[in-house]
XYZ file of C-alpha atoms in Angstrom:
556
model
C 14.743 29.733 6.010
C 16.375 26.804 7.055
C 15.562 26.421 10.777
C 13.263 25.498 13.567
C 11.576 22.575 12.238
C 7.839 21.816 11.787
C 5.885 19.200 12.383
C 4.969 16.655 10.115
C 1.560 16.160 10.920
C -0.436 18.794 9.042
C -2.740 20.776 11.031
C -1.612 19.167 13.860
C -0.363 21.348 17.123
C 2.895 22.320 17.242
C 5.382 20.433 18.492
C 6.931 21.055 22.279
C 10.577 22.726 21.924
C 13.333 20.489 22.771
C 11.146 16.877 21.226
C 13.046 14.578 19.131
C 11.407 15.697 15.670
C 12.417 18.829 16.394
C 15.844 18.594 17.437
C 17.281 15.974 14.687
C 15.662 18.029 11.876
C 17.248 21.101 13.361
C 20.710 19.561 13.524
C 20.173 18.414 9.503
C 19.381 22.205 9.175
C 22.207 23.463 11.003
C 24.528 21.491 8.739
C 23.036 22.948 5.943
C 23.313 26.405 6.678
C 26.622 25.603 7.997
C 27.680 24.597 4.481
C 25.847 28.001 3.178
C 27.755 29.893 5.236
C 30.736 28.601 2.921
C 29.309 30.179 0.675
C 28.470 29.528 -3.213
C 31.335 28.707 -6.006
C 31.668 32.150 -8.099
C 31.061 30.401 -11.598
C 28.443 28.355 -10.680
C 25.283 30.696 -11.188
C 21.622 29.606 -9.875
C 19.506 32.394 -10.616
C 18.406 31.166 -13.702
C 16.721 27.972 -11.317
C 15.765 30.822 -8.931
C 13.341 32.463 -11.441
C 11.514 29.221 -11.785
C 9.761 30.008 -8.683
C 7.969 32.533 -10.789
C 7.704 30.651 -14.035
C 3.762 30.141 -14.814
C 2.333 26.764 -15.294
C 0.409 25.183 -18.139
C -2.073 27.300 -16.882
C -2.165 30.485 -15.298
C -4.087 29.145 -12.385
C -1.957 26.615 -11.683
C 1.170 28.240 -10.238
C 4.363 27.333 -10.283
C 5.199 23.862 -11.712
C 7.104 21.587 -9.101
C 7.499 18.523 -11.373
C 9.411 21.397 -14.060
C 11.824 22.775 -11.073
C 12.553 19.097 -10.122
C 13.178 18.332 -13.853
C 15.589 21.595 -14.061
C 17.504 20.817 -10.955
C 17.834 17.258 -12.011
C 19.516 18.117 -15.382
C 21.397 20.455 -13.811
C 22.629 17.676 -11.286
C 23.327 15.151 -14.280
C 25.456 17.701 -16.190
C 29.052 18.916 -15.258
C 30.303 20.260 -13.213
C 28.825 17.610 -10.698
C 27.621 15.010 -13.462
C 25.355 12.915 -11.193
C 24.727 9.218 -12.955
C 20.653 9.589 -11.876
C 19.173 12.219 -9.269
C 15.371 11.199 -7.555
C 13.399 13.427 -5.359
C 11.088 12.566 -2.346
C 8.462 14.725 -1.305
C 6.595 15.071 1.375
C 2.778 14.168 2.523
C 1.817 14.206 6.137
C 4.581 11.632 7.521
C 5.642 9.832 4.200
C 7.758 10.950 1.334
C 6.514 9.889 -1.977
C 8.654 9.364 -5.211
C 8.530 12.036 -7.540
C 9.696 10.835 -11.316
C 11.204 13.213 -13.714
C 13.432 13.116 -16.347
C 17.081 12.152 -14.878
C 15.551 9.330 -12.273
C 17.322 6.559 -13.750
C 16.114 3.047 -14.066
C 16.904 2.259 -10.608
C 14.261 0.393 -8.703
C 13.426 2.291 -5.644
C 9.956 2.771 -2.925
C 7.665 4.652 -4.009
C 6.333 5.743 -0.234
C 10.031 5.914 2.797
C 9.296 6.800 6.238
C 12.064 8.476 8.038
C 11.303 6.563 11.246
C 14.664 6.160 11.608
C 16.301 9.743 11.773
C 15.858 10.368 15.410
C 17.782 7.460 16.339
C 20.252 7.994 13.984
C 20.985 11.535 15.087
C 21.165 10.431 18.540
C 22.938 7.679 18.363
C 27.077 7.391 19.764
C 29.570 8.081 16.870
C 26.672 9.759 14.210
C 28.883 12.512 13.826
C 32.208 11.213 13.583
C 30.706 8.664 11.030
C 29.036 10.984 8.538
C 29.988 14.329 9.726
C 32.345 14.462 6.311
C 29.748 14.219 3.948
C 26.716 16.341 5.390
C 24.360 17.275 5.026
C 24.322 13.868 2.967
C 23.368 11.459 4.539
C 22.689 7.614 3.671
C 18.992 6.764 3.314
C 19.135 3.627 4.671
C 20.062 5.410 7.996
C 17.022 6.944 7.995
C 14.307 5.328 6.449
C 12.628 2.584 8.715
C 13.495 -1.313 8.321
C 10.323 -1.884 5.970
C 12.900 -2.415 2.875
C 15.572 -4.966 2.085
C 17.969 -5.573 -0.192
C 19.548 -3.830 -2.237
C 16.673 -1.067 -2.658
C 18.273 1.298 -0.725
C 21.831 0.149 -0.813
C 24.283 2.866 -2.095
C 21.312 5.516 -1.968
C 22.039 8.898 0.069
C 20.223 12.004 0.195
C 20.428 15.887 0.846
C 16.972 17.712 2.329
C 15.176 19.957 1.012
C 14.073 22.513 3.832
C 11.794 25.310 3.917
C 11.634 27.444 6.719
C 12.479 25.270 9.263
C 10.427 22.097 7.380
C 11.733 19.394 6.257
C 9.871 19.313 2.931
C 11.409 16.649 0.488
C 14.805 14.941 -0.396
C 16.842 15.093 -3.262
C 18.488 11.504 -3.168
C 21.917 9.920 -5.720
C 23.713 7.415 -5.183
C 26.588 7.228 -2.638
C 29.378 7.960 -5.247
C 27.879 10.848 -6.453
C 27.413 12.402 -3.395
C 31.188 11.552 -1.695
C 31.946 13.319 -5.271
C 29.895 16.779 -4.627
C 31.073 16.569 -0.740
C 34.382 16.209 -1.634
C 34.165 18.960 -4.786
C 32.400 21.794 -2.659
C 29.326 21.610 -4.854
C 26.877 20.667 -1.754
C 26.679 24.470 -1.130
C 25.413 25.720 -4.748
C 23.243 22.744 -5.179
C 21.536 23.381 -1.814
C 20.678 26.732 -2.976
C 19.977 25.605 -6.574
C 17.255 23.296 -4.776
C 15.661 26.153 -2.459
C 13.475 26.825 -5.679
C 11.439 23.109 -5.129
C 11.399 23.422 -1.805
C 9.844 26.996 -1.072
C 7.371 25.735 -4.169
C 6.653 22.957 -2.485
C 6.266 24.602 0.742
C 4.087 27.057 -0.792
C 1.951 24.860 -2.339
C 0.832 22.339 0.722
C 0.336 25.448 2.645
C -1.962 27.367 1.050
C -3.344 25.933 -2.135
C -4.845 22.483 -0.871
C -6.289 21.549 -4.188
C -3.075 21.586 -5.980
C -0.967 19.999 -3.680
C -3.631 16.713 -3.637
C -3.412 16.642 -7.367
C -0.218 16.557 -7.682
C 0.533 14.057 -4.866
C -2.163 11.885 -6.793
C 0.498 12.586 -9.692
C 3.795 11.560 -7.812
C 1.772 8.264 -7.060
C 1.242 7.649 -10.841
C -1.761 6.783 -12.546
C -4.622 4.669 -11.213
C -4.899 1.033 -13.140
C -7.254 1.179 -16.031
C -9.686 -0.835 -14.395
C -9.699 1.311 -11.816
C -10.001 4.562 -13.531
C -13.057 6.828 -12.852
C -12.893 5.734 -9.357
C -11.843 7.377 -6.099
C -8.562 9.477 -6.760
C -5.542 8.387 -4.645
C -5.802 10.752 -1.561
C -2.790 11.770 0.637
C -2.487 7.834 2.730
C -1.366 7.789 6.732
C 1.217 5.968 5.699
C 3.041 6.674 8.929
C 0.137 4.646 11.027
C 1.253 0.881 12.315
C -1.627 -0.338 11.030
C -0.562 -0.684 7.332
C 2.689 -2.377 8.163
C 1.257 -6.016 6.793
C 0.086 -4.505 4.050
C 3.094 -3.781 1.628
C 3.151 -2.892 -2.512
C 3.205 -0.279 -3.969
C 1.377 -1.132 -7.544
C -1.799 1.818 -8.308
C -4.385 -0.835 -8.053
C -3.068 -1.783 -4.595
C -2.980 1.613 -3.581
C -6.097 2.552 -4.617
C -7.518 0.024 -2.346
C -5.535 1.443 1.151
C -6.867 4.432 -0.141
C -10.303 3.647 -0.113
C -9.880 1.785 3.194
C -8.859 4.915 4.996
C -11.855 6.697 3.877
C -14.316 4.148 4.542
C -12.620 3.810 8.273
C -14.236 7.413 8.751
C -18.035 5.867 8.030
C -20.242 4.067 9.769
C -21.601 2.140 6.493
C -20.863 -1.552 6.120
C -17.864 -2.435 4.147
C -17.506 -5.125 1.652
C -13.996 -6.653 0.737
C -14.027 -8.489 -2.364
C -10.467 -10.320 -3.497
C -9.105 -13.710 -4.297
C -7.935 -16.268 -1.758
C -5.244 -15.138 0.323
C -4.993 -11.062 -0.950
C -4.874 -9.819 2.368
C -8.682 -9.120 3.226
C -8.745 -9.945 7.170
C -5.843 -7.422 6.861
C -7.592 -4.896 5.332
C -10.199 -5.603 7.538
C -8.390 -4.640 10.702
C -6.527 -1.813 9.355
C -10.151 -0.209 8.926
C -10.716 -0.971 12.444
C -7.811 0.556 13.929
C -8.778 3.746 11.452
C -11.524 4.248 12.376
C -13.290 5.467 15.669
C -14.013 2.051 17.106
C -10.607 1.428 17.310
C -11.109 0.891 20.917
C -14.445 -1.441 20.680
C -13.939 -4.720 20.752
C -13.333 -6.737 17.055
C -15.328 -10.198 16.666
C -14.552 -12.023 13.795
C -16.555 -15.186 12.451
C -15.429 -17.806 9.603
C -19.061 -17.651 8.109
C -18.341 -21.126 6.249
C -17.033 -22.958 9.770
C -20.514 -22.533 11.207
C -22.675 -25.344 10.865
C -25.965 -24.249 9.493
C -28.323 -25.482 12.311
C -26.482 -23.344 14.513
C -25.825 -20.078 12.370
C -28.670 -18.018 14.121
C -27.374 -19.080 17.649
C -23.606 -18.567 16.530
C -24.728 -15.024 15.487
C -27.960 -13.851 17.625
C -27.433 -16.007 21.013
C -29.725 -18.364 22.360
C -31.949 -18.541 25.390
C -31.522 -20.818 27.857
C -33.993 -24.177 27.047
C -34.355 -22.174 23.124
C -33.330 -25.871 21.734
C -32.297 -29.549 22.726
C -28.463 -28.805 24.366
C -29.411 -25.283 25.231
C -28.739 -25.948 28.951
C -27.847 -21.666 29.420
C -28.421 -18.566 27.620
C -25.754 -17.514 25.104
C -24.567 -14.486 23.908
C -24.250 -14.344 20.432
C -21.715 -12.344 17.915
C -23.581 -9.503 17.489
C -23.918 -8.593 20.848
C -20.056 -8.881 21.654
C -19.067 -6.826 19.253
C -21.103 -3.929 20.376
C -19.590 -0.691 20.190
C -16.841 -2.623 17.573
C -16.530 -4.367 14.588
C -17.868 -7.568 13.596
C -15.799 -9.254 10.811
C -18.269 -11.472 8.630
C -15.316 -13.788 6.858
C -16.646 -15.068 3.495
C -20.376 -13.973 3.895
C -20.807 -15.571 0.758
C -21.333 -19.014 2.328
C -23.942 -18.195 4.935
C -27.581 -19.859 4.589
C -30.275 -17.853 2.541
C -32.491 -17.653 5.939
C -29.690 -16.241 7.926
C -28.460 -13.489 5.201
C -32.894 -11.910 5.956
C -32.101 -12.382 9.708
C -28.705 -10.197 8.561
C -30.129 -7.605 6.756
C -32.530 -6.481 9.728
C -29.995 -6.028 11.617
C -27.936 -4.014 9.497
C -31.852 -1.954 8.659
C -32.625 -1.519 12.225
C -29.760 -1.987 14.354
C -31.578 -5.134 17.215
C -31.306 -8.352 17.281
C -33.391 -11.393 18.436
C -31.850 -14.020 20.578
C -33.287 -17.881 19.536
C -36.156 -18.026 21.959
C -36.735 -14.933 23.120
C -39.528 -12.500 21.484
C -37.433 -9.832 22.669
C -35.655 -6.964 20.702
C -32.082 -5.954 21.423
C -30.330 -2.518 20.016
C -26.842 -3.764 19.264
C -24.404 -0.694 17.998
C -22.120 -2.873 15.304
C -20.693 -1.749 12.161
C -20.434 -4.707 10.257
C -17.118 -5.483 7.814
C -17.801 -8.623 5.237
C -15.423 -10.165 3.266
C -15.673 -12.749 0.335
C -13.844 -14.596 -2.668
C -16.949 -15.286 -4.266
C -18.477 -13.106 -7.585
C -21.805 -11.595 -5.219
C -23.043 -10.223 -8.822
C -23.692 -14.269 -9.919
C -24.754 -15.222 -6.892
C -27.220 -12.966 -6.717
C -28.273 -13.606 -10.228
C -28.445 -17.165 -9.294
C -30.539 -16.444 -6.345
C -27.795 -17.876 -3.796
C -27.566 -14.278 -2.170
C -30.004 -11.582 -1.470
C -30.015 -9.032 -3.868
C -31.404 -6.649 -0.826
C -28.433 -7.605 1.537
C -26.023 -7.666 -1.438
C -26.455 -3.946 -1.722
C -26.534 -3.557 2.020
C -23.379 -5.251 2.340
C -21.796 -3.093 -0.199
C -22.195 0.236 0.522
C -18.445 0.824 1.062
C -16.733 -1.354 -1.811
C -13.234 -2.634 -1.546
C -11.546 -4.710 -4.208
C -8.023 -6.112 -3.464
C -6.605 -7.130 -6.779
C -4.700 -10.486 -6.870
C -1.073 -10.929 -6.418
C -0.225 -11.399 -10.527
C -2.254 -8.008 -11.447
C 0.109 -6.171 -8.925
C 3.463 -5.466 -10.577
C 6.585 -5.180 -8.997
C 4.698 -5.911 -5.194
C 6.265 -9.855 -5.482
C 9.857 -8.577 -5.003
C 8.749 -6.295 -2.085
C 6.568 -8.870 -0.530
C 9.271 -11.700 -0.763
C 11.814 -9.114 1.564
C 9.225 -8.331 3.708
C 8.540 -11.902 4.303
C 12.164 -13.033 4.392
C 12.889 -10.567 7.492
C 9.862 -12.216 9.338
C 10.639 -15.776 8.556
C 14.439 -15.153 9.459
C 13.233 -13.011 12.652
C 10.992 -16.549 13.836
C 13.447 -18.895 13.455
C 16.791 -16.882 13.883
C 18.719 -17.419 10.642
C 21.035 -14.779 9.001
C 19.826 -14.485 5.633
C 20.668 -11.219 3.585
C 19.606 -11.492 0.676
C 17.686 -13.021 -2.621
C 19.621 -14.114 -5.081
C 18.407 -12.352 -8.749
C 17.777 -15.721 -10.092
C 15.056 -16.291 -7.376
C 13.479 -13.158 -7.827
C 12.667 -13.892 -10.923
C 11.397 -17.319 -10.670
C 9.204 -15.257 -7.883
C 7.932 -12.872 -10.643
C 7.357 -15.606 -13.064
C 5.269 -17.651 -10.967
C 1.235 -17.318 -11.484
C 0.483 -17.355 -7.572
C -2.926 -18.969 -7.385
C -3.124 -18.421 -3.589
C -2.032 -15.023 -3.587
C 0.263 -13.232 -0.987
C -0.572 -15.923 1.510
C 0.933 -18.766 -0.548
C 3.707 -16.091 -1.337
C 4.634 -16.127 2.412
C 4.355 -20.037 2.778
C 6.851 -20.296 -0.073
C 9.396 -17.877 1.693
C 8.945 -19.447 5.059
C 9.655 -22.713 3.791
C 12.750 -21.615 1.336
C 14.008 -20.008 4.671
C 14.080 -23.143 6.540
C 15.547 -24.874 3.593
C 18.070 -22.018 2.830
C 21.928 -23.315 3.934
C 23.775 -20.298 2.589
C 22.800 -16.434 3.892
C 21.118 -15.561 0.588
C 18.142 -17.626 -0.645
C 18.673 -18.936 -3.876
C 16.606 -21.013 -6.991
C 17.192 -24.029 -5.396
C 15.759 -23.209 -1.898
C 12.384 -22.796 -3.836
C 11.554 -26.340 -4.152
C 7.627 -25.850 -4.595
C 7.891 -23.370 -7.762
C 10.709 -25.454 -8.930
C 8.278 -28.572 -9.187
C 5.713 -26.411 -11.012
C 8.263 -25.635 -13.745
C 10.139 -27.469 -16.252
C 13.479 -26.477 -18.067
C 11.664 -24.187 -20.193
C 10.705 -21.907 -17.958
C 6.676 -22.398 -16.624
C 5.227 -25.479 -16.743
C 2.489 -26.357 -20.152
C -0.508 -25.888 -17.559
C 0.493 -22.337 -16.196
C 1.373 -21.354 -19.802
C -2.017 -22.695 -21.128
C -3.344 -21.251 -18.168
C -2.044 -17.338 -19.343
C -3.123 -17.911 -22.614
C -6.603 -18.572 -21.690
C -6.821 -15.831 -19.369
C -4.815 -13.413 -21.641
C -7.661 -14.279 -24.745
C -10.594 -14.132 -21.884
C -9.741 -10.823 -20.788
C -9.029 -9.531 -24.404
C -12.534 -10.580 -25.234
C -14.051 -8.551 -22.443
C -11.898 -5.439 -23.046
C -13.371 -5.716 -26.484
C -16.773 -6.201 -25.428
C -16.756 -3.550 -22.020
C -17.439 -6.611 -19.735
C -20.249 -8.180 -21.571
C -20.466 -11.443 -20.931
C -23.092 -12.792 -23.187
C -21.382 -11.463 -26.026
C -17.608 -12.042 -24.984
C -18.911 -15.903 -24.602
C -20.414 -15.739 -28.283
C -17.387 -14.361 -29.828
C -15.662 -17.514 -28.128
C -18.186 -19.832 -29.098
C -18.953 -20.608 -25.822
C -22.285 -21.248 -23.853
C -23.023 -18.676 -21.201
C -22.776 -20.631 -18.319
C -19.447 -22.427 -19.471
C -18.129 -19.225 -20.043
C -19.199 -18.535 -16.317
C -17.488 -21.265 -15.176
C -14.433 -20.626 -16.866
C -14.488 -16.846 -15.682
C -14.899 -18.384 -11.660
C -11.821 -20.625 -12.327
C -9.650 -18.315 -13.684
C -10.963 -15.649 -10.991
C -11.882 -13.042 -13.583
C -13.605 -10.622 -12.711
C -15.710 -9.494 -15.665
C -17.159 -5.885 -14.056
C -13.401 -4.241 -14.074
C -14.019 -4.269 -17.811
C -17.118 -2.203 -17.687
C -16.968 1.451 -18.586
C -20.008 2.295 -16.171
């Protein structure tokens, strides 16, 4: 049951005997049946969490219940004789592990998604076994996980597989005291085997019932925000890809939107990313390029806005040679490098209203028209646009096409500003700190508490981008290897001794009443602006300053 590893790529062929995923989950296994072959403690009796496997679920359709074994095992864990302090459980889809939360967790902060990028090294590397060969299988998940956290997240955490024939399908993780303890007690042995009842479930359950094993991954990832709900479930994520390593949180809403950028990567549609300044959409962006199969065609972007209007169609189309005064040789346009790729329209909301019908032909019939030249072009571009601005007004203004609105938008992507995604500041601000200390070669460990919560505090107008600015620059001001309050001179100056300053507490309010308002009236406008005694288009106004966005309170 416990050897010759899989791989973690489901569906995928098997790996060649003798690779590195193969042998360092083999050794983990061999340690654990090494401990089996102890054998168990007489008193300590785990057929009662055996017969779980069999236990029903709510439902007889459903099978057995993982999230009930987990709970089991984890009060049997917190309970003499090997009275854990807290007990959490990773499980595994595709490459990742995702955080499963049951009674016994803890209060702990911890990632919701680990990679174990780091395991082959670590079982490879000189002195692995004469520095943890006394505690395995435990081992430290810090040692294994790769360098995408900092901190103290996974400081003190250590953690025992779960395998199922010869898969590595999940980890039970405590903290570092708790498993010297259970080393050091002979209690690894019966709590391996009280744990084989998860992992065969598991196993079970991501082999051969698909639909289950989806719903209750979307489970382990928690609920979807409310404004989000009714949307596209959160589906299994390649997490393990390189091409979501700028992109860190882990809040639902956030989530939700990798999720839907990994399904869009596998159309041909266009692709509209709406967000704030500075969430991350040029990001996005190229993650869906890398997804998808274009990955290899080229990737044009253009800063719609940075393109002087009299040359927009030229910038875009190309120009023939004597087309206009200056036109002294024919130019390719965007469009036509990016064949067989991607081009990146960067805030499309800004381009001129006889451009966006120019636009939309191209995106009906796939050719383009140089300036000067009555000839058609087939150009073979799937087109990814990007803007800050509400489209909906525009259009209702008449600054946008309604036509190319809903071309543009075929594929929707909303990335939710920094202050709706809680908990991703503190995650962001380490994953910024190791960049910022990587560029300019200072050794700074770690944030001091006080910081992270002036971090958390803070409003963040520009976003994640603004977030990173702030880090860079406490970095360069930083004298001591931990950054502290002081080292974050530009929040300081936006607060006052009482915490945020009278304009980003006035600021809350107004949104917290605004938003209020629309929950009560499911995104109406008109009548949110009545009930506020406000005109309609000073209510509009305030909703574009505030960046509101009043369609994530609609039920439809």
């Amino acid at each position: 049951m416990y050897r010759r590893s899989g791989s973690y790529n489901e569906g995928a062929v098997e790996e060649p005997r003798g690779s590195t995923h193969q042998r360092w989950v083999t050794l983990w296994a061999d340690s654990v049946e090494e401990v089996l072959r102890r054998g168990l403690e007489p008193e300590v009796s785990v057929w009662p969490l055996m017969e779980l496997v069999s236990s029903p679920g709510s439902e007889a359709r459903e099978g057995p219940d993982v999230a009930l074994i987990a709970e089991k095992i984890a009060a049997m864990c917190c309970q003499p004789p090997l009275g854990f302090s807290w007990v959490v459980f990773y499980l595994r889809d595709g490459k990742a592990f995702r955080c499963l939360d049951v009674r016994g967790s803890g209060n702990r902060r911890r990632p919701a998604v680990i990679l174990l990028n780091r395991a082959p090294g670590t079982f490879g590397a000189p002195g692995f076994g004469h520095s943890y060969s006394r505690h395995l299988p435990w081992l430290p998940l810090s040692a294994l996980v790769e360098d995408e956290y900092d901190g103290n997240l996974l400081s003190g955490i250590w953690a025992l597989p779960l395998i199922a024939f010869g898969e590595l399908v999940g980890l039970l993780c405590a903290s570092a005291e708790d498993a010297w303890h259970c080393s050091e007690a002979g209690m690894v042995a019966p709590l391996v085997a009280a744990c084989a009842p998860l992992a065969v479930t598991f196993f079970t359950l991501s082999r051969f019932d698909a639909t289950q094993t989806a719903a209750m991954c979307a489970r382990i990832a928690g609920p979807i925000a409310p404004g989000e709900r009714g949307k596209v479930p959160l589906p299994r994520l390649s997490t393990e890809s390189q091409v979501f390593r700028e992109l860190v949180g882990e809040s639902p809403a956030f989530f939700h939107a990798l999720a839907l950028a990994e399904r869009w990567a596998a159309g041909c549609a266009p692709v509209l990313i709406t967000g704030e300044t500075g969430t991350g959409k040029e990001l996005l962006a190229r993650a869906i390029h890398a997804l998808s199969s274009r990955r290899s065609g080229p990737w044009v972007a253009v800063n719609c806005p940075a393109i002087p209007r009299e040359l927009a169609e030229s910038e875009l189309f190309g120009h023939e040679k004597g087309a206009f005064t200056g036109a002294t040789e024919a130019r390719v346009g965007r469009f036509e490098r990016a064949d067989g790729g991607v081009l990146f329209l960067d805030e499309v909301g800004d381009l001129p209203h006889t451009i966006q019908a120019k636009l939309l032909r191209v995106l009906q019939e796939g050719e383009i028209e140089r300036v000067g030249s009555a000839k058609t072009k087939k150009v073979d571009v799937r087109v990814i646009a990007a803007t800050n601005r509400d489209l909906h007004e525009a259009v209702r203004l008449g600054d946008f096409r309604k036509d190319l609105y809903h071309r543009l938008a075929a594929l929707p992507i909303h990335l939710p500003p920094l202050r709706e995604r809680g908990g991703d500041v503190e995650l962001l601000a380490w994953h910024f700190l190791r960049k910022s200390r990587e560029r300019y070669g200072k050794c700074i460990e770690e944030i001091a508490p006080a910081a992270i919560e002036r971090l958390e505090a803070y409003d963040w107008p520009g976003n994640v981008r603004e977030l990173e600015y702030v880090i860079e620059r406490a970095v360069l001001l930083a004298v001591e290897p931990i950054l502290r309050v002081e080292d974050l001179a530009d929040l300081a100056a936006e607060e006052n001794s009482t915490g945020l300053s009278l304009h980003a507490r006035l600021r809350m309010e107004k949104v917290r009443r605004i938003e209020a308002t629309l929950r009560q009236t499911q995104g109406n406008c008109a009548e949110a602006a009545r009930l506020l005694g406000m005109s309609r288009g000073n209510f509009a106004r305030l909703l574009k300053a505030l960046r509101i966005d009043a369609r994530r309170f609609r039920l439809d």
